[in-house]
mmCIF file of C-alpha atoms and ligand atoms in Angstrom:
data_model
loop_
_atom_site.group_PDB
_atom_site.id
_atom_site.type_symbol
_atom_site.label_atom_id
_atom_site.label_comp_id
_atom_site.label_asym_id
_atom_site.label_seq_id
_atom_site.Cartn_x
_atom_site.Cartn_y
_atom_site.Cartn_z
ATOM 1 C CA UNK A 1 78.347 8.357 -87.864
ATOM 2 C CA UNK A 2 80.590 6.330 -89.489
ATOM 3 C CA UNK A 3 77.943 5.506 -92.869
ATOM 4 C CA UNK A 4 76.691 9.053 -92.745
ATOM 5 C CA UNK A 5 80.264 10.410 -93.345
ATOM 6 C CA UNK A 6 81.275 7.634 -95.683
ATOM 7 C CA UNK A 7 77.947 8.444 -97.530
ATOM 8 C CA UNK A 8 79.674 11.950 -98.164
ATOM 9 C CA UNK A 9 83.439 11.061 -99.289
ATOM 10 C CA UNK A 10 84.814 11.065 -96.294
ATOM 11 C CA UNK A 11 87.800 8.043 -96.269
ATOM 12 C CA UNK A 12 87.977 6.544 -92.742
ATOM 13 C CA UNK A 13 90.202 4.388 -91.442
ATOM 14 C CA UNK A 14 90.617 2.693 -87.960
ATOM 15 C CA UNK A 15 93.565 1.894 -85.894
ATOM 16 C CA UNK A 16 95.425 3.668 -88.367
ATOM 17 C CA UNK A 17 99.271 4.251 -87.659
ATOM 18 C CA UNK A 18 100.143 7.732 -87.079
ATOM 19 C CA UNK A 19 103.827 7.501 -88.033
ATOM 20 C CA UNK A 20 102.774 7.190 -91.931
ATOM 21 C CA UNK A 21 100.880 10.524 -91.243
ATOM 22 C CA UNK A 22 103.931 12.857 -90.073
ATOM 23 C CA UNK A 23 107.593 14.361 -90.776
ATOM 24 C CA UNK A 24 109.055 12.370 -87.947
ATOM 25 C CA UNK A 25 107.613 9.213 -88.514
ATOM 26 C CA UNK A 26 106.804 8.097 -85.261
ATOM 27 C CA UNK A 27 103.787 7.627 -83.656
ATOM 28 C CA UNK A 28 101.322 4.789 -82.443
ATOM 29 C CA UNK A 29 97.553 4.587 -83.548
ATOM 30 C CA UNK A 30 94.417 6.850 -83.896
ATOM 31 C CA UNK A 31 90.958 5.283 -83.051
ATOM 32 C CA UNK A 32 89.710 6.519 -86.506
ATOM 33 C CA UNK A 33 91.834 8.582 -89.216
ATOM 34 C CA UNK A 34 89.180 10.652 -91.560
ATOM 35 C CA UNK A 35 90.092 12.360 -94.198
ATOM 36 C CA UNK A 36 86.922 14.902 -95.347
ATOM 37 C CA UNK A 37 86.668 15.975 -98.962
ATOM 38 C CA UNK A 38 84.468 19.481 -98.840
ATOM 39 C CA UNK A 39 82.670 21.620 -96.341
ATOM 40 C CA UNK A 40 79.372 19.817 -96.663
ATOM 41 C CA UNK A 41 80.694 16.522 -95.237
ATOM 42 C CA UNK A 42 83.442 18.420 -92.750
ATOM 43 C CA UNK A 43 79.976 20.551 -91.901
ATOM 44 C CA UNK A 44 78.048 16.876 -90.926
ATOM 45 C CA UNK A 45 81.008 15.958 -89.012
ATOM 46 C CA UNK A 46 80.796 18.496 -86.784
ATOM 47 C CA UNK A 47 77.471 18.523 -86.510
ATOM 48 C CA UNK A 48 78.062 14.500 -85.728
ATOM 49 C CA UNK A 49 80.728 14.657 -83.268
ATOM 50 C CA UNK A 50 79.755 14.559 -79.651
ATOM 51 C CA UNK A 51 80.961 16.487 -76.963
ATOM 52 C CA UNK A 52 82.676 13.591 -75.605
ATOM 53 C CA UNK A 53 84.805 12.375 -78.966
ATOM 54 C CA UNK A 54 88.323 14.328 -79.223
ATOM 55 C CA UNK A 55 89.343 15.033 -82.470
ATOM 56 C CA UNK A 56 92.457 16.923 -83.893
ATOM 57 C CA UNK A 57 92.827 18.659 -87.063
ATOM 58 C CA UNK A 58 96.026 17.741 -88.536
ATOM 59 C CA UNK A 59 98.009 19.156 -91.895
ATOM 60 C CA UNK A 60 101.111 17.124 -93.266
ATOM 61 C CA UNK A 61 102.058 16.640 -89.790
ATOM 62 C CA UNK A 62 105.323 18.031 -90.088
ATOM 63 C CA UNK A 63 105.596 20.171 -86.844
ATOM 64 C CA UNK A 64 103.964 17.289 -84.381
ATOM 65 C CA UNK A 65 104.820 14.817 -82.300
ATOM 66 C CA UNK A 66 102.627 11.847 -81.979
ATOM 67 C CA UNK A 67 102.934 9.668 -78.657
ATOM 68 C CA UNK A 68 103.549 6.005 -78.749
ATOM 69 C CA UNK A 69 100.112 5.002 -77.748
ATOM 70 C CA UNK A 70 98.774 6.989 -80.543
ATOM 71 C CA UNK A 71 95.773 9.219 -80.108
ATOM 72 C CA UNK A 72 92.146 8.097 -78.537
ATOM 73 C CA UNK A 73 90.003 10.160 -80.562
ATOM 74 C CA UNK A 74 89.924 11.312 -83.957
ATOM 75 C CA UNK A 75 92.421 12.467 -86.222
ATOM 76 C CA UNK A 76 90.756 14.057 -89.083
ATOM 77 C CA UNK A 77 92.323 15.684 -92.418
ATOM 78 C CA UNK A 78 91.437 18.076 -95.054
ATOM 79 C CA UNK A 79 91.557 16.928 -98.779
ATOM 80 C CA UNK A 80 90.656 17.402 -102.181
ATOM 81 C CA UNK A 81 88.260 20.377 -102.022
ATOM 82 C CA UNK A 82 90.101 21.567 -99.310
ATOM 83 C CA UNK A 83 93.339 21.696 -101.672
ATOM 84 C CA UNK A 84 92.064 23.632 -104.155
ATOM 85 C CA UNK A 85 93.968 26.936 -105.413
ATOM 86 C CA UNK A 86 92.105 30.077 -107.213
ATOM 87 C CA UNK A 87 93.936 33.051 -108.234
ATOM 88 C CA UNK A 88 92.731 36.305 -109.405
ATOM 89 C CA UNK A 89 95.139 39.445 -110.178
ATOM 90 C CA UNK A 90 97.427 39.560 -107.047
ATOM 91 C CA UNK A 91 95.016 37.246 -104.755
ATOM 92 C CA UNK A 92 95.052 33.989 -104.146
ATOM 93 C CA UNK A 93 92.796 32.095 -102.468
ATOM 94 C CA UNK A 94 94.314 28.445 -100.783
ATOM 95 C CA UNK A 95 91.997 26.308 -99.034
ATOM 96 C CA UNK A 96 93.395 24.802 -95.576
ATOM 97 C CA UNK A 97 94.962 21.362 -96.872
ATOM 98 C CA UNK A 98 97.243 23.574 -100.102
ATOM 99 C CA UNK A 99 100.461 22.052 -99.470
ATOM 100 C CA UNK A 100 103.094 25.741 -99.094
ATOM 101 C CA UNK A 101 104.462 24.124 -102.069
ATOM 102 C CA UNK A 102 101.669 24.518 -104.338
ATOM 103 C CA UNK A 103 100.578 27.457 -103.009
ATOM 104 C CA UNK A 104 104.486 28.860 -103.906
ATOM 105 C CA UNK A 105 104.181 27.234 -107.566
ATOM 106 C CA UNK A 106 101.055 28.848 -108.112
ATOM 107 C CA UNK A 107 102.694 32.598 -107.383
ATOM 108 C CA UNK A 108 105.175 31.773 -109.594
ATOM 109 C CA UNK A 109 103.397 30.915 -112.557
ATOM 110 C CA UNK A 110 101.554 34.263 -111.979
ATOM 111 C CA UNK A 111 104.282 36.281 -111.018
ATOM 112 C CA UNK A 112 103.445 37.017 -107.982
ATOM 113 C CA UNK A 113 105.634 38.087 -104.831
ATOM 114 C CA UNK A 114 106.220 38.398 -101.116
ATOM 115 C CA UNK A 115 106.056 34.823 -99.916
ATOM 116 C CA UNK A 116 109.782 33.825 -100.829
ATOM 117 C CA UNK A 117 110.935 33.019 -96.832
ATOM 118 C CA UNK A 118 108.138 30.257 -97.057
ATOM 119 C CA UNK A 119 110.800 28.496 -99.449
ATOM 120 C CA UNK A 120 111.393 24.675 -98.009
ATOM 121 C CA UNK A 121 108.923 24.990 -95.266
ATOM 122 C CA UNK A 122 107.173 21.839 -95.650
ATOM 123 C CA UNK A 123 103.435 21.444 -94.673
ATOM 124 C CA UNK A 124 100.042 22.951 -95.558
ATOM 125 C CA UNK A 125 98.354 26.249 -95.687
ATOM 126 C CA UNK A 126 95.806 25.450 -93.108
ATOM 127 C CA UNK A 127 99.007 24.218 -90.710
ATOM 128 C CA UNK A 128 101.339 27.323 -91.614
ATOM 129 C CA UNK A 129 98.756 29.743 -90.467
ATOM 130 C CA UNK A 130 97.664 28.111 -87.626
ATOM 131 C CA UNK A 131 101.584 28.418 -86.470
ATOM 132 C CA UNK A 132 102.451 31.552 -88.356
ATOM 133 C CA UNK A 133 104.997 29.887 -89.808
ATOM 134 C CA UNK A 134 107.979 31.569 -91.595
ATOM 135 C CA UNK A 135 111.726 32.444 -91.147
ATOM 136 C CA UNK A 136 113.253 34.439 -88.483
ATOM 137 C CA UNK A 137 111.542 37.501 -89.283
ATOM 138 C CA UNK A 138 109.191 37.085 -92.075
ATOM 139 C CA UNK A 139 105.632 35.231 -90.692
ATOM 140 C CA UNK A 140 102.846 34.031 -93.221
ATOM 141 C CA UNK A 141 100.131 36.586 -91.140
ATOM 142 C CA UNK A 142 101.850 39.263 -93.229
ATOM 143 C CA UNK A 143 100.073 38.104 -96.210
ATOM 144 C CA UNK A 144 97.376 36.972 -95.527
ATOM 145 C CA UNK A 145 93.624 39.179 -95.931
ATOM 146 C CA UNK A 146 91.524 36.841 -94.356
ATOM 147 C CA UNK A 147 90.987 33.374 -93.098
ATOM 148 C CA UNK A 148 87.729 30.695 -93.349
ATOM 149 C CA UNK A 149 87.903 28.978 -90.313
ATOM 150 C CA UNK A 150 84.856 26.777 -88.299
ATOM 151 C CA UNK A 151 84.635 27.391 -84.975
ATOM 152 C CA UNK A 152 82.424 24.357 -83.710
ATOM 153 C CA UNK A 153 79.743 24.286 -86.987
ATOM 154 C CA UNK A 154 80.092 27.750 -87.070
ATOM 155 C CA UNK A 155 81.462 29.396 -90.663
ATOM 156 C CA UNK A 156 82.806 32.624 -90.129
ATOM 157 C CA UNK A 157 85.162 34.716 -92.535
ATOM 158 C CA UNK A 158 87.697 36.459 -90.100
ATOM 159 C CA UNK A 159 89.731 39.702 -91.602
ATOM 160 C CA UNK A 160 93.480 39.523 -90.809
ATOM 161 C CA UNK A 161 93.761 42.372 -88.693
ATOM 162 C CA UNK A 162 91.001 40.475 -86.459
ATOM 163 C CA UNK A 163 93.050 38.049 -85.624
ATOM 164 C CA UNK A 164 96.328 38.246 -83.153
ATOM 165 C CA UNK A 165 98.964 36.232 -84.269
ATOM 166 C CA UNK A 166 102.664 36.148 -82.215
ATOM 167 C CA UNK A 167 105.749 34.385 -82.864
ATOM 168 C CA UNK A 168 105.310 30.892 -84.240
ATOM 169 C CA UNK A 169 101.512 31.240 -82.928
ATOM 170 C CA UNK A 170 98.031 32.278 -83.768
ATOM 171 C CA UNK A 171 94.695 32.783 -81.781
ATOM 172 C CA UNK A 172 93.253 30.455 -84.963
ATOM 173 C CA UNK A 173 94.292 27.149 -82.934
ATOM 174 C CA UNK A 174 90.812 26.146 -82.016
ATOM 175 C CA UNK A 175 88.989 26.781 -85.263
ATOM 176 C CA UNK A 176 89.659 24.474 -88.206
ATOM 177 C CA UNK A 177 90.965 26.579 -90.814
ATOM 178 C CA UNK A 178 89.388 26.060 -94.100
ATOM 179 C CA UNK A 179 90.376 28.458 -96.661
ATOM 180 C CA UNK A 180 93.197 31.602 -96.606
ATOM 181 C CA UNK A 181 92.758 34.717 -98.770
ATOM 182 C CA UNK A 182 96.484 36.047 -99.998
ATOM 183 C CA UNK A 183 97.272 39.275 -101.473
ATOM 184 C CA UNK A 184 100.429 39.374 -102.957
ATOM 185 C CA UNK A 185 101.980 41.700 -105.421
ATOM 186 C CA UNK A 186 102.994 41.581 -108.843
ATOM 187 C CA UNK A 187 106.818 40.477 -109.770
ATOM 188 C CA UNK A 188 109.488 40.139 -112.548
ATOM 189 C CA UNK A 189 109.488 36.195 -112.045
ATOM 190 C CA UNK A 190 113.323 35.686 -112.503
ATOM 191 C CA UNK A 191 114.098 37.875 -109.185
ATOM 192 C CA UNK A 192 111.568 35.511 -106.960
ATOM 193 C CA UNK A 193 113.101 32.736 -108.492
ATOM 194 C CA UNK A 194 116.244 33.855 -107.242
ATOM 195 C CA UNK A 195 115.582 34.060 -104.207
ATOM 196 C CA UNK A 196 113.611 31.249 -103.696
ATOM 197 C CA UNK A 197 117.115 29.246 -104.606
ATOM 198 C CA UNK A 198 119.130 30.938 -102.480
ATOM 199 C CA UNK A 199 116.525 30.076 -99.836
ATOM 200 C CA UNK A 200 116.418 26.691 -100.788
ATOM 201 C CA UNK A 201 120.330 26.094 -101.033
ATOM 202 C CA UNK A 202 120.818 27.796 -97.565
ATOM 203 C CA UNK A 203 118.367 25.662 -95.890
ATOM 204 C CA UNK A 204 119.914 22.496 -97.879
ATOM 205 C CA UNK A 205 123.320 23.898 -96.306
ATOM 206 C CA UNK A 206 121.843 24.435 -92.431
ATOM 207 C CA UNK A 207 119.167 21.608 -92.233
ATOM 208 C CA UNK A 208 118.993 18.266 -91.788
ATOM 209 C CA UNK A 209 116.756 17.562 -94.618
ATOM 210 C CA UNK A 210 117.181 13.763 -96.117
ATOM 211 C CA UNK A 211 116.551 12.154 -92.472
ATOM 212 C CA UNK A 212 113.072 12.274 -90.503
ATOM 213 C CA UNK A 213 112.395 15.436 -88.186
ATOM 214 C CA UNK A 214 109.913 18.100 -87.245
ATOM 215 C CA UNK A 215 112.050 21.080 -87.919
ATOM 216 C CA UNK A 216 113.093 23.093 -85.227
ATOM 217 C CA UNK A 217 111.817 21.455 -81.978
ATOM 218 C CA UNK A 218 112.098 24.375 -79.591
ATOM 219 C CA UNK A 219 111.267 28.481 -80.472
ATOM 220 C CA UNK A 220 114.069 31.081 -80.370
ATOM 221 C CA UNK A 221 113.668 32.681 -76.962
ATOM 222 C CA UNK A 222 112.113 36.096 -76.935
ATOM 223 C CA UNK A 223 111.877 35.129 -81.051
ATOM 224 C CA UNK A 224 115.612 36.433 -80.727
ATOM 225 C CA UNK A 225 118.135 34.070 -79.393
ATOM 226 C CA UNK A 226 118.739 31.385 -81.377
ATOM 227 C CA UNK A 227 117.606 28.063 -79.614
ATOM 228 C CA UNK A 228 119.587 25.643 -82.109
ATOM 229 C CA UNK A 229 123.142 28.137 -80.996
ATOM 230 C CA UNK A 230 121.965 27.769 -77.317
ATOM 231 C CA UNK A 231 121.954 23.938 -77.614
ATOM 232 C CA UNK A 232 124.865 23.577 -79.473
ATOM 233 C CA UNK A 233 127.356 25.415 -77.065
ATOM 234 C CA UNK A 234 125.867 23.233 -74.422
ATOM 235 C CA UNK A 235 127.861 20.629 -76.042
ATOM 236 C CA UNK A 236 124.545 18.469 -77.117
ATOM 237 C CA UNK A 237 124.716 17.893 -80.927
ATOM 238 C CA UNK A 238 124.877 14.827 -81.860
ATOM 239 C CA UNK A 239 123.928 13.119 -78.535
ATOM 240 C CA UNK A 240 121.639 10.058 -78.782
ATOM 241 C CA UNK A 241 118.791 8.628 -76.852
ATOM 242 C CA UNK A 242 117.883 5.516 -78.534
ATOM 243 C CA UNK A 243 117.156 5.921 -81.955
ATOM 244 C CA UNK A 244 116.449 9.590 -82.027
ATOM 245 C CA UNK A 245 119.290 11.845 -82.117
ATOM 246 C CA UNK A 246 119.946 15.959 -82.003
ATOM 247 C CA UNK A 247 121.274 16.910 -85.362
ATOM 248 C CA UNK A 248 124.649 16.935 -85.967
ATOM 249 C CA UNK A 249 123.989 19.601 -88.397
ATOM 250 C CA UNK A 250 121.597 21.716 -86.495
ATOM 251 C CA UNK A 251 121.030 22.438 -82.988
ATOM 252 C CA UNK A 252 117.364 22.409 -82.809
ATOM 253 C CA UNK A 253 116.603 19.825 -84.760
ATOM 254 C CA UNK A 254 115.773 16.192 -83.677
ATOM 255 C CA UNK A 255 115.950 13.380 -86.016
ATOM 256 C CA UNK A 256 114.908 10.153 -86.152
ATOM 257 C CA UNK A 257 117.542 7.770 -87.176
ATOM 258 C CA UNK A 258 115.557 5.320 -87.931
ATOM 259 C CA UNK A 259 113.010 3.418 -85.439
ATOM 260 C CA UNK A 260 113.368 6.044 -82.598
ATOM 261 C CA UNK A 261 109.953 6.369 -80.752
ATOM 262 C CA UNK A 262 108.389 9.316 -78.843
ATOM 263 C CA UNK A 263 109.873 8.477 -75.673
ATOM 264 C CA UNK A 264 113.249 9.000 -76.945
ATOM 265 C CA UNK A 265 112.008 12.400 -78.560
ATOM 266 C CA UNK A 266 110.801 13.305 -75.033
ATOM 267 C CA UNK A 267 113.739 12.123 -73.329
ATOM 268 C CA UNK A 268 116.203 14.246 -75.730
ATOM 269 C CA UNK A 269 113.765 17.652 -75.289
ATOM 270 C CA UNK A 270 113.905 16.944 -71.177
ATOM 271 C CA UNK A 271 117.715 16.674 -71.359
ATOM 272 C CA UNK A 272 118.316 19.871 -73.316
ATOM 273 C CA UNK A 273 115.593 22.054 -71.278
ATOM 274 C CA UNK A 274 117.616 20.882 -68.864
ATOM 275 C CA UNK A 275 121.010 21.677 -70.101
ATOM 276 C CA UNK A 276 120.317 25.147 -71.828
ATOM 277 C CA UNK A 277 118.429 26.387 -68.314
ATOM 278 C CA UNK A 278 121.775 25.230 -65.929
ATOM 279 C CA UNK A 279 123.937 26.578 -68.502
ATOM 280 C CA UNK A 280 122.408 29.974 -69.574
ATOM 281 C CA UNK A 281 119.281 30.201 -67.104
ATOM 282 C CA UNK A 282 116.606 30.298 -70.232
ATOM 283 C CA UNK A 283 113.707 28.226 -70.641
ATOM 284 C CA UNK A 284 113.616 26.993 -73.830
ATOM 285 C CA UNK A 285 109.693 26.423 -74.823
ATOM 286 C CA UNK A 286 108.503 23.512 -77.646
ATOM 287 C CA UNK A 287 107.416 24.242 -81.000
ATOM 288 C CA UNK A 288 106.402 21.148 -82.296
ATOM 289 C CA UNK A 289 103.021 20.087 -80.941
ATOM 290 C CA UNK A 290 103.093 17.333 -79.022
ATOM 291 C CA UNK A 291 99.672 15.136 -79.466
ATOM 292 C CA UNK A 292 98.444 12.371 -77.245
HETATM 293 C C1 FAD B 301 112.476 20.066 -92.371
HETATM 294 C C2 FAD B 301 111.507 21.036 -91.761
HETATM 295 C C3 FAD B 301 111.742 22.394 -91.845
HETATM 296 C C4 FAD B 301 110.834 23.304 -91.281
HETATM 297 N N1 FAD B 301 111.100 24.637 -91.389
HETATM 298 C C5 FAD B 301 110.225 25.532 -90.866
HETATM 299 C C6 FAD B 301 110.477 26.937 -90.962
HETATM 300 O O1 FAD B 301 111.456 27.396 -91.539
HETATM 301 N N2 FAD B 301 109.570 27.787 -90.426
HETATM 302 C C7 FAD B 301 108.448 27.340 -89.777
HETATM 303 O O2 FAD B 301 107.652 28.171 -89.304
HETATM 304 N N3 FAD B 301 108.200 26.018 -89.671
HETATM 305 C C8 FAD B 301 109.053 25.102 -90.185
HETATM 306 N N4 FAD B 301 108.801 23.759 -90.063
HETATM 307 C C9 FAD B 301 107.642 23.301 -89.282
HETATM 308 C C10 FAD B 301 106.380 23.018 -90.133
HETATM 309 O O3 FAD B 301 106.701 22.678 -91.428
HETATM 310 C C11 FAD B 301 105.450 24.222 -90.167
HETATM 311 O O4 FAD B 301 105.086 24.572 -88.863
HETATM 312 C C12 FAD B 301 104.188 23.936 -91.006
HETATM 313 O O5 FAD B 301 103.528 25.141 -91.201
HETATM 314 C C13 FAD B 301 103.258 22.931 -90.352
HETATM 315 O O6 FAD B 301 102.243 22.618 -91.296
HETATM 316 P P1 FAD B 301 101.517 21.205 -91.269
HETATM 317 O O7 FAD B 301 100.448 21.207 -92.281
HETATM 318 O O8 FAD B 301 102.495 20.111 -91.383
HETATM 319 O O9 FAD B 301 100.888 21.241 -89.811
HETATM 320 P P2 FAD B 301 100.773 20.025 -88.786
HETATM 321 O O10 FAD B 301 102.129 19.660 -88.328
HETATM 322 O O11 FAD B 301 99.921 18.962 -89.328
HETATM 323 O O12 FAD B 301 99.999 20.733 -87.596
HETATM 324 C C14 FAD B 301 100.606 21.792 -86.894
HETATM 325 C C15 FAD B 301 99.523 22.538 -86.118
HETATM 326 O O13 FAD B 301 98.647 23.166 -87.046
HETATM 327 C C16 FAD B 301 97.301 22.756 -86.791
HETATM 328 N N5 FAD B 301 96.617 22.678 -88.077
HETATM 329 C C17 FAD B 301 97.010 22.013 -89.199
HETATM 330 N N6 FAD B 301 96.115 22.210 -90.184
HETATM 331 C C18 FAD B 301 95.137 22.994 -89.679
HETATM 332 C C19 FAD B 301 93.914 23.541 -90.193
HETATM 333 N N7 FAD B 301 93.503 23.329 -91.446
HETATM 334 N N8 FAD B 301 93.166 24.284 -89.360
HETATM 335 C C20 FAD B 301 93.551 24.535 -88.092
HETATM 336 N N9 FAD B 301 94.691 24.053 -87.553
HETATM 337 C C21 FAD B 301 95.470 23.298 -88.327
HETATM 338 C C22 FAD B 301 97.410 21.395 -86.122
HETATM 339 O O14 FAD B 301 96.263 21.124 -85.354
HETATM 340 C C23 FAD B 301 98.663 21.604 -85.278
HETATM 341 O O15 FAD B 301 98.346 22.274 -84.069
HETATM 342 C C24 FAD B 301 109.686 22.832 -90.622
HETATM 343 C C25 FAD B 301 109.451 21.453 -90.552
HETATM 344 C C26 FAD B 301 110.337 20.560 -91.115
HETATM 345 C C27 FAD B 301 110.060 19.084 -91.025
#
């Protein structure tokens, strides 16, 4: 497997540390770490994988949480054609590994609208949609005209309104998502701009965002209450658990101080479940992925 995919671009690497490969930076080793340039060589790779190998399709790895022991399988990665951006009129066309940032520059430059709450989210295309990412009530589904995905080595071409998608979720989480087909709409580029700073500098003002995290850890119950207002009024910013701490800044945010590991992660998310359901009887439920 391993010349056959090399033969095609694919870079592979073994043992390689998963904490260089995510927001949080923490995270032990994957058995093999391949990145896979186009469809042709992701197309061999599924056609190569057994039955028995796990693998797990990762973006920028900014809403996960490795384990310690790293993963047993196969972390694999979409890259260079797979980051490619076309644009025509008021579509735009992102394959699955477009950072949200390029995708954002590129409907700028062509004054194009209607994507301004993905300001600051970090991650790719392929990632957002899989998690219907957004703000508290704009999601990335409302764009979106349809999505490329492989189910197994199966290439299909799904229209939005085939596909259900729910808070912070999307029925798309077993397909590899290769390509997402925009429509936006045309803009006088000074008012997106706008907005997109305002966006940026109320994040900037609410976020912990020059120390290691995964964004918000747990979702807003119901999508309504607000998880990071439940935490803090049970007194828990700022409490530690080795190196990984709840922000001081933000309620449902983690960060790691520097050197935390998983465990501590885990222990923090046990201790506020814990908290939040004695103090207000809700169940708070994880966003971030957690991947062992
Ligand atoms: C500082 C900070 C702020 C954040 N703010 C927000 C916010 O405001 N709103 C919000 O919604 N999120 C937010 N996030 C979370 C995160 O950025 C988003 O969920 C983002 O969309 C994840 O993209 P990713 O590429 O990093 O995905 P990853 O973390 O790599 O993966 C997340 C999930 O997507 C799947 N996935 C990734 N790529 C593909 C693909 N090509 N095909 C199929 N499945 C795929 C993975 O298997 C995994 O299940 C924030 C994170 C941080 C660190």
């Amino acid at each position: 497997m391993i010349k056959t995919l090399l033969s095609l671009g694919c870079k592979i690497l073994r043992d390689e540390l998963l904490f260089k490969h995510c927001s949080f930076k923490i995270g032990g080793p994957a058995r093999f770490f391949i990145e896979i340039p186009n469809e042709h060589a992701l197309l061999e790779f599924l056609k190569i994988v057994s039955d028995s190998d796990r693998y797990y399709i990762l973006g920028k790895g900014t809403n996960v949480l490795f384990s310690d022991e790293g993963y047993r399988g196969i972390i694999i990665r979409l890259i260079e054609d797979f980051r490619k951006i076309y644009v025509l009129e008021d579509k735009i066309s992102c394959g699955g590994g477009v950072l949200i940032s390029e995708f954002l520059k590129a409907a700028i430059k062509n004054n194009l609208t209607g994507f301004e709450y993905l300001t600051g989210i970090p991650g790719t295309v392929g990632g957002a949609v899989c998690g219907n990412a957004g703000s508290k009530d704009e999601w990335i589904s409302t764009s979106i005209d349809s999505v490329e995905v492989y189910i197994n080595e199966k290439k299909q071409l799904i229209n939005r309104k085939k596909i259900r998608f729910g808070y912070r979720e999307s029925e798309l989480k077993k397909c590899i998502i290769t390509r997402v087909n925009f429509s936006l709409k045309k803009t006088v580029k000074n008012d997106s701009l706008k907005k997109i700073r305002e966006n940026m500098q109320r994040r900037l003002e609410t976020q912990p965002l020059n120390v290691p995290s995964a964004g918000s850890v747990f979702k807003n119950p119901n999508g309504f209450f607000s998880a990071g207002e439940l935490i803090e009024c049970a007194g828990l910013k700022g409490k530690c658990v080795g190196c990984a701490q709840i922000s001081e800044l933000h309620g449902n945010f983690i960060v790691n101080k520097g050197g935390a590991i998983a465990k501590d992660v885990l222990c923090l998310i046990d201790l506020i479940k814990g908290k939040v359901k004695k103090k207000f009887n809700i169940n708070l439920e994880t966003e971030i992925k957690m991947i062992k």
